[in-house]
PDB file of C-alpha atoms and ligand atoms in Angstrom:
ATOM      1  CA  MET D   4       6.204 -42.777  -8.811  1.00  0.00           C
ATOM      2  CA  ASN D   5       8.884 -43.162 -11.367  1.00  0.00           C
ATOM      3  CA  MET D   6      11.718 -40.754 -11.948  1.00  0.00           C
ATOM      4  CA  GLU D   7      10.063 -39.243 -15.016  1.00  0.00           C
ATOM      5  CA  ALA D   8       6.884 -38.383 -13.106  1.00  0.00           C
ATOM      6  CA  ILE D   9       8.875 -36.764 -10.291  1.00  0.00           C
ATOM      7  CA  THR D  10      10.865 -34.697 -12.752  1.00  0.00           C
ATOM      8  CA  LYS D  11       7.655 -33.625 -14.404  1.00  0.00           C
ATOM      9  CA  ILE D  12       6.080 -32.544 -11.110  1.00  0.00           C
ATOM     10  CA  LEU D  13       9.224 -30.682 -10.117  1.00  0.00           C
ATOM     11  CA  PHE D  14       9.269 -28.919 -13.454  1.00  0.00           C
ATOM     12  CA  ILE D  15       5.621 -27.906 -13.228  1.00  0.00           C
ATOM     13  CA  SER D  16       6.057 -26.636  -9.647  1.00  0.00           C
ATOM     14  CA  LEU D  17       9.032 -24.602 -10.777  1.00  0.00           C
ATOM     15  CA  LEU D  18       7.034 -23.066 -13.593  1.00  0.00           C
ATOM     16  CA  PHE D  19       4.214 -22.259 -11.194  1.00  0.00           C
ATOM     17  CA  LEU D  20       6.536 -20.692  -8.630  1.00  0.00           C
ATOM     18  CA  SER D  21       8.339 -18.569 -11.153  1.00  0.00           C
ATOM     19  CA  SER D  22       5.135 -17.267 -12.689  1.00  0.00           C
ATOM     20  CA  ALA D  23       3.820 -16.463  -9.201  1.00  0.00           C
ATOM     21  CA  PHE D  24       7.061 -14.623  -8.512  1.00  0.00           C
ATOM     22  CA  LEU D  25       6.847 -12.672 -11.752  1.00  0.00           C
ATOM     23  CA  ALA D  26       3.264 -11.674 -11.029  1.00  0.00           C
ATOM     24  CA  ARG D  27       4.248 -10.544  -7.554  1.00  0.00           C
ATOM     25  CA  SER D  28       7.186  -8.423  -8.676  1.00  0.00           C
ATOM     26  CA  GLY D  29       5.055  -6.826 -11.390  1.00  0.00           C
ATOM     27  CA  GLU D  30       4.468  -3.091 -11.420  1.00  0.00           C
ATOM     28  CA  VAL D  31       1.674  -1.376  -9.564  1.00  0.00           C
ATOM     29  CA  ASP D  32       0.583  -0.369 -13.052  1.00  0.00           C
ATOM     30  CA  ASP D  33      -0.417  -3.945 -13.814  1.00  0.00           C
ATOM     31  CA  GLU D  34      -4.141  -3.693 -14.378  1.00  0.00           C
ATOM     32  CA  SER D  35      -4.891  -7.164 -13.055  1.00  0.00           C
ATOM     33  CA  GLU D  36      -3.657  -6.363  -9.573  1.00  0.00           C
ATOM     34  CA  PHE D  37      -6.419  -4.061  -8.338  1.00  0.00           C
ATOM     35  CA  SER D  38      -9.856  -3.177  -9.568  1.00  0.00           C
ATOM     36  CA  TYR D  39     -12.635  -0.685  -8.941  1.00  0.00           C
ATOM     37  CA  ASP D  40     -15.310  -3.338  -8.584  1.00  0.00           C
ATOM     38  CA  GLU D  41     -16.593  -2.948  -5.019  1.00  0.00           C
ATOM     39  CA  ASN D  42     -17.661  -6.596  -4.933  1.00  0.00           C
ATOM     40  CA  ALA D  43     -14.388  -8.005  -6.209  1.00  0.00           C
ATOM     41  CA  GLU D  44     -11.686  -9.654  -4.150  1.00  0.00           C
ATOM     42  CA  ASN D  45      -9.224  -7.073  -5.488  1.00  0.00           C
ATOM     43  CA  GLY D  46     -11.737  -4.198  -5.151  1.00  0.00           C
ATOM     44  CA  PRO D  47     -11.144  -0.881  -3.293  1.00  0.00           C
ATOM     45  CA  ALA D  48     -12.045  -2.226   0.170  1.00  0.00           C
ATOM     46  CA  ASN D  49      -9.339  -4.886  -0.161  1.00  0.00           C
ATOM     47  CA  TRP D  50      -6.503  -3.022  -1.865  1.00  0.00           C
ATOM     48  CA  GLY D  51      -4.556  -3.024   1.414  1.00  0.00           C
ATOM     49  CA  ASP D  52      -4.663  -6.824   1.605  1.00  0.00           C
ATOM     50  CA  ILE D  53      -3.298  -7.448  -1.889  1.00  0.00           C
ATOM     51  CA  HIS D  54       0.270  -6.526  -0.869  1.00  0.00           C
ATOM     52  CA  PRO D  55       0.007  -5.906   2.901  1.00  0.00           C
ATOM     53  CA  ASN D  56       3.567  -4.643   3.239  1.00  0.00           C
ATOM     54  CA  GLU D  57       3.508  -2.211   0.345  1.00  0.00           C
ATOM     55  CA  TRP D  58      -0.186  -1.298   0.096  1.00  0.00           C
ATOM     56  CA  GLY D  59      -1.220  -1.580   3.779  1.00  0.00           C
ATOM     57  CA  THR D  60      -1.838   2.175   3.975  1.00  0.00           C
ATOM     58  CA  CYS D  61      -4.835   1.728   1.637  1.00  0.00           C
ATOM     59  CA  LYS D  62      -6.465  -0.076   4.558  1.00  0.00           C
ATOM     60  CA  ASN D  63      -4.967   1.327   7.741  1.00  0.00           C
ATOM     61  CA  GLY D  64      -4.307   4.911   6.603  1.00  0.00           C
ATOM     62  CA  THR D  65      -6.140   7.725   8.376  1.00  0.00           C
ATOM     63  CA  MET D  66      -5.610  10.499   5.818  1.00  0.00           C
ATOM     64  CA  GLN D  67      -6.886   8.840   2.682  1.00  0.00           C
ATOM     65  CA  SER D  68      -8.237  10.358  -0.534  1.00  0.00           C
ATOM     66  CA  PRO D  69     -10.612  11.093  -2.160  1.00  0.00           C
ATOM     67  CA  ILE D  70     -12.983  12.898   0.243  1.00  0.00           C
ATOM     68  CA  ASP D  71     -16.254  14.790   0.036  1.00  0.00           C
ATOM     69  CA  LEU D  72     -15.552  18.517   0.230  1.00  0.00           C
ATOM     70  CA  LEU D  73     -18.533  19.279   2.418  1.00  0.00           C
ATOM     71  CA  ASN D  74     -19.256  22.981   3.105  1.00  0.00           C
ATOM     72  CA  LYS D  75     -19.670  22.566   6.828  1.00  0.00           C
ATOM     73  CA  ASN D  76     -16.145  21.113   7.092  1.00  0.00           C
ATOM     74  CA  VAL D  77     -14.551  23.812   4.967  1.00  0.00           C
ATOM     75  CA  GLU D  78     -12.837  26.905   6.322  1.00  0.00           C
ATOM     76  CA  VAL D  79     -12.789  29.811   3.852  1.00  0.00           C
ATOM     77  CA  VAL D  80      -9.431  31.624   3.832  1.00  0.00           C
ATOM     78  CA  SER D  81      -7.667  34.148   1.607  1.00  0.00           C
ATOM     79  CA  ASN D  82      -4.046  33.645   2.600  1.00  0.00           C
ATOM     80  CA  LEU D  83      -2.976  30.642   0.527  1.00  0.00           C
ATOM     81  CA  GLY D  84      -2.280  32.808  -2.537  1.00  0.00           C
ATOM     82  CA  ILE D  85      -2.525  32.142  -6.257  1.00  0.00           C
ATOM     83  CA  LEU D  86      -1.360  28.662  -7.253  1.00  0.00           C
ATOM     84  CA  GLN D  87       2.277  29.032  -8.260  1.00  0.00           C
ATOM     85  CA  ARG D  88       2.650  26.890 -11.351  1.00  0.00           C
ATOM     86  CA  TYR D  89       5.935  27.304 -13.215  1.00  0.00           C
ATOM     87  CA  TYR D  90       5.202  24.843 -15.997  1.00  0.00           C
ATOM     88  CA  LYS D  91       6.992  24.663 -19.339  1.00  0.00           C
ATOM     89  CA  PRO D  92       6.488  22.763 -22.600  1.00  0.00           C
ATOM     90  CA  SER D  93       8.329  19.456 -22.535  1.00  0.00           C
ATOM     91  CA  LYS D  94       8.563  16.103 -24.278  1.00  0.00           C
ATOM     92  CA  ALA D  95       5.626  13.936 -23.310  1.00  0.00           C
ATOM     93  CA  THR D  96       4.665  10.267 -23.406  1.00  0.00           C
ATOM     94  CA  LEU D  97       1.183   8.799 -23.321  1.00  0.00           C
ATOM     95  CA  LEU D  98       0.865   5.595 -21.345  1.00  0.00           C
ATOM     96  CA  ASN D  99      -2.086   3.259 -21.149  1.00  0.00           C
ATOM     97  CA  ARG D 100      -1.812   1.848 -17.625  1.00  0.00           C
ATOM     98  CA  GLY D 101      -4.841  -0.382 -17.913  1.00  0.00           C
ATOM     99  CA  HIS D 102      -6.656   1.244 -14.983  1.00  0.00           C
ATOM    100  CA  ASP D 103      -6.160   4.732 -16.405  1.00  0.00           C
ATOM    101  CA  LEU D 104      -4.588   6.844 -19.123  1.00  0.00           C
ATOM    102  CA  MET D 105      -1.522   8.866 -18.163  1.00  0.00           C
ATOM    103  CA  LEU D 106       0.482  11.603 -19.874  1.00  0.00           C
ATOM    104  CA  ARG D 107       4.020  11.867 -18.515  1.00  0.00           C
ATOM    105  CA  TRP D 108       6.357  14.844 -19.002  1.00  0.00           C
ATOM    106  CA  ASP D 109      10.155  14.602 -19.158  1.00  0.00           C
ATOM    107  CA  ASP D 110      10.669  18.017 -17.567  1.00  0.00           C
ATOM    108  CA  GLY D 111       7.413  19.962 -17.370  1.00  0.00           C
ATOM    109  CA  GLY D 112       8.482  22.503 -14.722  1.00  0.00           C
ATOM    110  CA  TYR D 113       7.211  22.714 -11.163  1.00  0.00           C
ATOM    111  CA  LEU D 114       4.580  23.794  -8.658  1.00  0.00           C
ATOM    112  CA  LYS D 115       5.546  25.782  -5.560  1.00  0.00           C
ATOM    113  CA  ILE D 116       3.598  25.412  -2.312  1.00  0.00           C
ATOM    114  CA  ASN D 117       4.839  26.934   0.957  1.00  0.00           C
ATOM    115  CA  GLY D 118       8.268  27.461  -0.569  1.00  0.00           C
ATOM    116  CA  ILE D 119       8.628  23.801  -1.607  1.00  0.00           C
ATOM    117  CA  GLN D 120       9.189  22.950  -5.268  1.00  0.00           C
ATOM    118  CA  TYR D 121       7.316  19.937  -6.584  1.00  0.00           C
ATOM    119  CA  GLN D 122       8.308  18.820 -10.102  1.00  0.00           C
ATOM    120  CA  LEU D 123       5.455  18.135 -12.496  1.00  0.00           C
ATOM    121  CA  LYS D 124       5.480  14.424 -13.368  1.00  0.00           C
ATOM    122  CA  GLN D 125       2.234  13.437 -15.033  1.00  0.00           C
ATOM    123  CA  VAL D 126      -1.472  13.949 -15.489  1.00  0.00           C
ATOM    124  CA  HIS D 127      -4.118  11.207 -15.549  1.00  0.00           C
ATOM    125  CA  TRP D 128      -7.905  11.024 -15.469  1.00  0.00           C
ATOM    126  CA  HIS D 129     -10.668   9.356 -13.469  1.00  0.00           C
ATOM    127  CA  THR D 130     -14.300   8.903 -14.540  1.00  0.00           C
ATOM    128  CA  PRO D 131     -16.479   9.857 -12.797  1.00  0.00           C
ATOM    129  CA  SER D 132     -14.770  12.342 -10.441  1.00  0.00           C
ATOM    130  CA  GLU D 133     -13.152  10.936  -7.281  1.00  0.00           C
ATOM    131  CA  HIS D 134     -13.662  14.005  -5.076  1.00  0.00           C
ATOM    132  CA  THR D 135     -17.207  15.196  -4.530  1.00  0.00           C
ATOM    133  CA  ILE D 136     -18.279  18.712  -3.572  1.00  0.00           C
ATOM    134  CA  ASN D 137     -21.183  18.748  -1.108  1.00  0.00           C
ATOM    135  CA  GLY D 138     -21.925  15.220  -2.174  1.00  0.00           C
ATOM    136  CA  LYS D 139     -22.024  16.114  -5.864  1.00  0.00           C
ATOM    137  CA  ARG D 140     -20.012  13.872  -8.143  1.00  0.00           C
ATOM    138  CA  PHE D 141     -18.742  15.342 -11.415  1.00  0.00           C
ATOM    139  CA  ASP D 142     -18.345  13.535 -14.739  1.00  0.00           C
ATOM    140  CA  MET D 143     -14.563  13.375 -14.724  1.00  0.00           C
ATOM    141  CA  GLU D 144     -11.506  14.437 -12.717  1.00  0.00           C
ATOM    142  CA  GLY D 145      -7.918  15.082 -13.793  1.00  0.00           C
ATOM    143  CA  HIS D 146      -4.896  14.792 -11.492  1.00  0.00           C
ATOM    144  CA  LEU D 147      -1.683  16.713 -12.074  1.00  0.00           C
ATOM    145  CA  VAL D 148       0.909  14.826 -10.004  1.00  0.00           C
ATOM    146  CA  HIS D 149       4.044  16.562  -8.683  1.00  0.00           C
ATOM    147  CA  GLU D 150       6.964  15.296  -6.586  1.00  0.00           C
ATOM    148  CA  THR D 151       9.940  16.887  -4.858  1.00  0.00           C
ATOM    149  CA  HIS D 152      13.344  16.059  -6.384  1.00  0.00           C
ATOM    150  CA  ASP D 153      14.045  13.477  -3.680  1.00  0.00           C
ATOM    151  CA  GLY D 154      10.683  11.838  -4.444  1.00  0.00           C
ATOM    152  CA  LYS D 155       9.620  12.091  -0.790  1.00  0.00           C
ATOM    153  CA  LYS D 156       6.866  14.700  -1.011  1.00  0.00           C
ATOM    154  CA  ILE D 157       3.895  14.654  -3.341  1.00  0.00           C
ATOM    155  CA  ALA D 158       1.467  17.406  -4.349  1.00  0.00           C
ATOM    156  CA  VAL D 159      -1.541  16.754  -6.578  1.00  0.00           C
ATOM    157  CA  ILE D 160      -3.837  19.278  -8.267  1.00  0.00           C
ATOM    158  CA  GLY D 161      -7.268  17.845  -8.975  1.00  0.00           C
ATOM    159  CA  PHE D 162      -9.721  19.479 -11.391  1.00  0.00           C
ATOM    160  CA  VAL D 163     -13.231  18.355 -12.230  1.00  0.00           C
ATOM    161  CA  TYR D 164     -15.138  18.347 -15.508  1.00  0.00           C
ATOM    162  CA  GLU D 165     -18.783  18.361 -16.488  1.00  0.00           C
ATOM    163  CA  ILE D 166     -20.000  17.086 -19.823  1.00  0.00           C
ATOM    164  CA  GLY D 167     -20.903  20.021 -22.052  1.00  0.00           C
ATOM    165  CA  LEU D 168     -20.902  21.294 -25.606  1.00  0.00           C
ATOM    166  CA  SER D 169     -17.412  22.783 -25.854  1.00  0.00           C
ATOM    167  CA  PRO D 170     -14.474  20.415 -26.048  1.00  0.00           C
ATOM    168  CA  ASP D 171     -11.605  20.621 -23.565  1.00  0.00           C
ATOM    169  CA  LEU D 172      -8.627  22.295 -25.255  1.00  0.00           C
ATOM    170  CA  PHE D 173      -5.948  20.077 -23.749  1.00  0.00           C
ATOM    171  CA  LEU D 174      -7.754  16.842 -24.605  1.00  0.00           C
ATOM    172  CA  SER D 175      -8.339  18.137 -28.154  1.00  0.00           C
ATOM    173  CA  ILE D 176      -4.600  18.508 -28.606  1.00  0.00           C
ATOM    174  CA  ILE D 177      -3.851  14.895 -27.661  1.00  0.00           C
ATOM    175  CA  GLU D 178      -6.950  13.381 -29.283  1.00  0.00           C
ATOM    176  CA  LYS D 179      -5.149  12.029 -32.340  1.00  0.00           C
ATOM    177  CA  ASP D 180      -2.603  10.276 -30.127  1.00  0.00           C
ATOM    178  CA  LEU D 181      -5.293   8.944 -27.830  1.00  0.00           C
ATOM    179  CA  ARG D 182      -6.950   7.303 -30.783  1.00  0.00           C
ATOM    180  CA  ALA D 183      -3.666   5.750 -31.881  1.00  0.00           C
ATOM    181  CA  LEU D 184      -3.212   4.283 -28.423  1.00  0.00           C
ATOM    182  CA  ALA D 185      -6.696   2.798 -28.123  1.00  0.00           C
ATOM    183  CA  ASP D 186      -6.735  -0.915 -27.476  1.00  0.00           C
ATOM    184  CA  LYS D 187      -3.047  -1.222 -26.721  1.00  0.00           C
ATOM    185  CA  LYS D 188      -2.734  -1.958 -23.023  1.00  0.00           C
ATOM    186  CA  ASN D 189       0.434  -1.087 -21.149  1.00  0.00           C
ATOM    187  CA  THR D 190       1.919   0.578 -24.171  1.00  0.00           C
ATOM    188  CA  GLU D 191       3.636   3.942 -24.515  1.00  0.00           C
ATOM    189  CA  ARG D 192       3.494   6.523 -27.239  1.00  0.00           C
ATOM    190  CA  HIS D 193       5.875   9.470 -27.532  1.00  0.00           C
ATOM    191  CA  ILE D 194       3.802  12.450 -28.537  1.00  0.00           C
ATOM    192  CA  GLY D 195       6.358  15.256 -28.843  1.00  0.00           C
ATOM    193  CA  ILE D 196       6.327  18.549 -26.971  1.00  0.00           C
ATOM    194  CA  ILE D 197       3.218  19.293 -24.915  1.00  0.00           C
ATOM    195  CA  ASP D 198       2.643  22.478 -22.883  1.00  0.00           C
ATOM    196  CA  PRO D 199       1.169  21.709 -19.420  1.00  0.00           C
ATOM    197  CA  ASN D 200      -0.008  25.342 -19.219  1.00  0.00           C
ATOM    198  CA  LEU D 201      -2.738  24.364 -21.660  1.00  0.00           C
ATOM    199  CA  ILE D 202      -4.501  22.730 -18.720  1.00  0.00           C
ATOM    200  CA  LYS D 203      -6.315  25.895 -17.651  1.00  0.00           C
ATOM    201  CA  LEU D 204      -7.165  26.269 -13.982  1.00  0.00           C
ATOM    202  CA  ASP D 205      -8.748  28.962 -11.837  1.00  0.00           C
ATOM    203  CA  GLY D 206      -5.693  28.964  -9.593  1.00  0.00           C
ATOM    204  CA  GLN D 207      -7.160  31.464  -7.106  1.00  0.00           C
ATOM    205  CA  LYS D 208     -10.181  29.619  -5.814  1.00  0.00           C
ATOM    206  CA  TYR D 209      -9.293  26.144  -4.646  1.00  0.00           C
ATOM    207  CA  TYR D 210      -9.640  23.621  -1.846  1.00  0.00           C
ATOM    208  CA  ARG D 211      -6.561  22.491   0.083  1.00  0.00           C
ATOM    209  CA  TYR D 212      -6.252  19.490   2.385  1.00  0.00           C
ATOM    210  CA  ASN D 213      -3.801  16.735   3.321  1.00  0.00           C
ATOM    211  CA  GLY D 214      -4.580  13.322   1.867  1.00  0.00           C
ATOM    212  CA  SER D 215      -3.144  10.400  -0.076  1.00  0.00           C
ATOM    213  CA  LEU D 216      -2.712   8.910  -3.519  1.00  0.00           C
ATOM    214  CA  THR D 217      -6.062   7.499  -4.684  1.00  0.00           C
ATOM    215  CA  VAL D 218      -4.477   4.355  -6.170  1.00  0.00           C
ATOM    216  CA  PRO D 219      -2.221   1.790  -4.464  1.00  0.00           C
ATOM    217  CA  PRO D 220       0.101   2.191  -2.599  1.00  0.00           C
ATOM    218  CA  CYS D 221      -2.211   4.991  -1.251  1.00  0.00           C
ATOM    219  CA  THR D 222       0.824   6.907   0.077  1.00  0.00           C
ATOM    220  CA  GLU D 223      -0.138   9.610   2.594  1.00  0.00           C
ATOM    221  CA  GLU D 224       1.038  13.162   3.250  1.00  0.00           C
ATOM    222  CA  VAL D 225      -0.001  14.249  -0.203  1.00  0.00           C
ATOM    223  CA  VAL D 226      -0.791  17.967  -0.397  1.00  0.00           C
ATOM    224  CA  TRP D 227      -4.058  18.179  -2.295  1.00  0.00           C
ATOM    225  CA  THR D 228      -5.382  21.145  -4.237  1.00  0.00           C
ATOM    226  CA  ILE D 229      -8.800  20.867  -5.851  1.00  0.00           C
ATOM    227  CA  ASP D 230      -9.209  23.729  -8.294  1.00  0.00           C
ATOM    228  CA  GLY D 231     -12.402  25.775  -8.051  1.00  0.00           C
ATOM    229  CA  LYS D 232     -13.114  25.886 -11.784  1.00  0.00           C
ATOM    230  CA  VAL D 233     -15.415  23.281 -13.303  1.00  0.00           C
ATOM    231  CA  LYS D 234     -14.086  22.445 -16.757  1.00  0.00           C
ATOM    232  CA  THR D 235     -16.111  21.268 -19.737  1.00  0.00           C
ATOM    233  CA  VAL D 236     -15.504  18.105 -21.713  1.00  0.00           C
ATOM    234  CA  THR D 237     -17.596  16.706 -24.540  1.00  0.00           C
ATOM    235  CA  ARG D 238     -19.189  13.296 -24.226  1.00  0.00           C
ATOM    236  CA  ARG D 239     -17.120  12.205 -27.218  1.00  0.00           C
ATOM    237  CA  GLN D 240     -13.806  13.210 -25.582  1.00  0.00           C
ATOM    238  CA  MET D 241     -14.701  11.449 -22.372  1.00  0.00           C
ATOM    239  CA  LYS D 242     -15.680   8.312 -24.239  1.00  0.00           C
ATOM    240  CA  LEU D 243     -12.374   8.392 -26.094  1.00  0.00           C
ATOM    241  CA  LEU D 244     -10.456   8.472 -22.792  1.00  0.00           C
ATOM    242  CA  ARG D 245     -12.513   5.568 -21.475  1.00  0.00           C
ATOM    243  CA  ASP D 246     -12.164   3.564 -24.678  1.00  0.00           C
ATOM    244  CA  VAL D 247      -8.393   3.898 -24.627  1.00  0.00           C
ATOM    245  CA  VAL D 248      -8.240   2.380 -21.174  1.00  0.00           C
ATOM    246  CA  HIS D 249     -10.622  -0.400 -22.151  1.00  0.00           C
ATOM    247  CA  ASP D 250     -10.798  -1.697 -18.630  1.00  0.00           C
ATOM    248  CA  GLU D 251     -13.330  -4.348 -17.796  1.00  0.00           C
ATOM    249  CA  PHE D 252     -14.963  -1.666 -15.632  1.00  0.00           C
ATOM    250  CA  GLU D 253     -16.703   1.447 -16.831  1.00  0.00           C
ATOM    251  CA  THR D 254     -15.429   3.576 -13.978  1.00  0.00           C
ATOM    252  CA  ASN D 255     -12.145   4.189 -12.195  1.00  0.00           C
ATOM    253  CA  ALA D 256     -13.010   6.286  -9.144  1.00  0.00           C
ATOM    254  CA  ARG D 257     -12.056   5.166  -5.642  1.00  0.00           C
ATOM    255  CA  PRO D 258     -14.911   5.480  -3.109  1.00  0.00           C
ATOM    256  CA  ILE D 259     -14.990   8.468  -0.713  1.00  0.00           C
ATOM    257  CA  GLN D 260     -12.713   7.988   2.323  1.00  0.00           C
ATOM    258  CA  PRO D 261     -13.363   9.097   5.949  1.00  0.00           C
ATOM    259  CA  LEU D 262     -12.271  12.670   6.720  1.00  0.00           C
ATOM    260  CA  ASN D 263     -11.221  11.806  10.297  1.00  0.00           C
ATOM    261  CA  GLY D 264     -11.406  15.426  11.385  1.00  0.00           C
ATOM    262  CA  ARG D 265      -8.902  16.745   8.872  1.00  0.00           C
ATOM    263  CA  PRO D 266      -9.123  20.464   8.130  1.00  0.00           C
ATOM    264  CA  ILE D 267     -10.165  21.511   4.613  1.00  0.00           C
ATOM    265  CA  LYS D 268      -9.465  25.028   3.434  1.00  0.00           C
ATOM    266  CA  PHE D 269     -11.034  26.911   0.561  1.00  0.00           C
ATOM    267  CA  ASN D 270      -8.915  29.771  -0.695  1.00  0.00           C
ATOM    268  CA  LYS D 271     -10.691  32.781  -2.149  1.00  0.00           C
ATOM    269  CA  PRO D 272      -9.062  36.134  -2.858  1.00  0.00           C
ATOM    270  CA  TRP D 273     -10.123  38.942  -0.495  1.00  0.00           C
ATOM    271  CA  PRO D 274     -12.746  40.436  -0.421  1.00  0.00           C
ATOM    272  CA  PHE D 275     -14.906  37.339  -0.271  1.00  0.00           C
ATOM    273  CA  ALA D 276     -17.669  37.644  -2.817  1.00  0.00           C
TER     274      ALA D 276
HETATM  275  C1  NAG I 308      -0.081   0.365   7.962  1.00  0.00           C
HETATM  276  O1  NAG I 308       0.445  -0.363   6.881  1.00  0.00           O
HETATM  277  C2  NAG I 308       1.773  -0.004   6.518  1.00  0.00           C
HETATM  278  C3  NAG I 308       2.124  -0.787   5.272  1.00  0.00           C
HETATM  279  O2  NAG I 308       1.891  -2.140   5.491  1.00  0.00           O
HETATM  280  C4  NAG I 308       2.710  -0.308   7.679  1.00  0.00           C
HETATM  281  O3  NAG I 308       4.017   0.092   7.327  1.00  0.00           O
HETATM  282  C5  NAG I 308       2.246   0.456   8.898  1.00  0.00           C
HETATM  283  O4  NAG I 308       3.024   0.089  10.001  1.00  0.00           O
HETATM  284  C6  NAG I 308       0.770   0.147   9.190  1.00  0.00           C
HETATM  285  N1  NAG I 308       0.326   1.046  10.260  1.00  0.00           N
HETATM  286  C7  NAG I 308      -0.468   0.627  11.229  1.00  0.00           C
HETATM  287  C8  NAG I 308      -0.871   1.696  12.226  1.00  0.00           C
HETATM  288  O5  NAG I 308      -0.856  -0.508  11.350  1.00  0.00           O
HETATM  289  C1  NAG I 309      -1.086  19.681   6.116  1.00  0.00           C
HETATM  290  O1  NAG I 309      -0.083  19.183   6.982  1.00  0.00           O
HETATM  291  C2  NAG I 309       0.937  20.120   7.255  1.00  0.00           C
HETATM  292  C3  NAG I 309       2.020  19.413   8.052  1.00  0.00           C
HETATM  293  O2  NAG I 309       1.469  18.724   9.140  1.00  0.00           O
HETATM  294  C4  NAG I 309       0.345  21.312   8.012  1.00  0.00           C
HETATM  295  O3  NAG I 309       1.341  22.263   8.299  1.00  0.00           O
HETATM  296  C5  NAG I 309      -0.735  21.944   7.135  1.00  0.00           C
HETATM  297  O4  NAG I 309      -1.373  23.004   7.821  1.00  0.00           O
HETATM  298  C6  NAG I 309      -1.765  20.909   6.706  1.00  0.00           C
HETATM  299  N1  NAG I 309      -2.627  21.529   5.730  1.00  0.00           N
HETATM  300  C7  NAG I 309      -3.948  21.589   5.875  1.00  0.00           C
HETATM  301  C8  NAG I 309      -4.707  22.272   4.788  1.00  0.00           C
HETATM  302  O5  NAG I 309      -4.520  21.097   6.814  1.00  0.00           O
END
């Protein structure tokens, strides 16, 4: 081999290495890294193998989400109280993450559970729902994600939707911006002040259990609340959300994970009706 050929090979190897490095240090938000295709190499069963050190919990975790909220595993209680949401209107950004659509707040207030304050960070949606109730899957599920100031504790409120005739108020408000974002992957759009209180919940009837994030890195010790109200979304609104994401897959719901004997509570104000 002459000197020129060696230089060429060296150069190509260098290019290859650096692009591999860039891909590796890319954000979790990179849509190419994991998929929802159960037959794919980067599908849900293999998420833990994609980055074993960072995402290993997706595979070896024992408190993973989502789960089926099966009646026979649920203990009905009345002592968890009304959900304490202290939300406030705040500047918001819409972000197309490729695998989902997220709305992030700068300072949207907080949620209080057992005396701990979790700051509201973002809301995002999954279609169909990730959690099932007695085996029933709903058309869509929203996740309000909260974190303590130190970022160490996470609390998520999940709420499910069924397709119906009346549009969802909150999605109606951001519809114009959703349309503007369609087809632009991994882009952000500042959408002004948005009031998180416009996401209406029951807040009194809800499931509570300990689980994990439903996307890599599948971090555990997430306090889950699944609100008892089934919301309504129009087919058109749901399609808009899906179209914005424009994933190669129609769905973005992680399969049901083993309960492994975890307690599930259902809070209902006394007297039980
Ligand atoms: C599970 O995976 C995580 C991340 O790789 C690792 O830190 C942890 O030690 C693993 N736990 C077990 C029980 O293998
Ligand atoms: C979740 O875990 C915490 C800490 O281990 C525990 O105190 C709490 O009772 C658990 N919650 C449920 C609903 O099991």
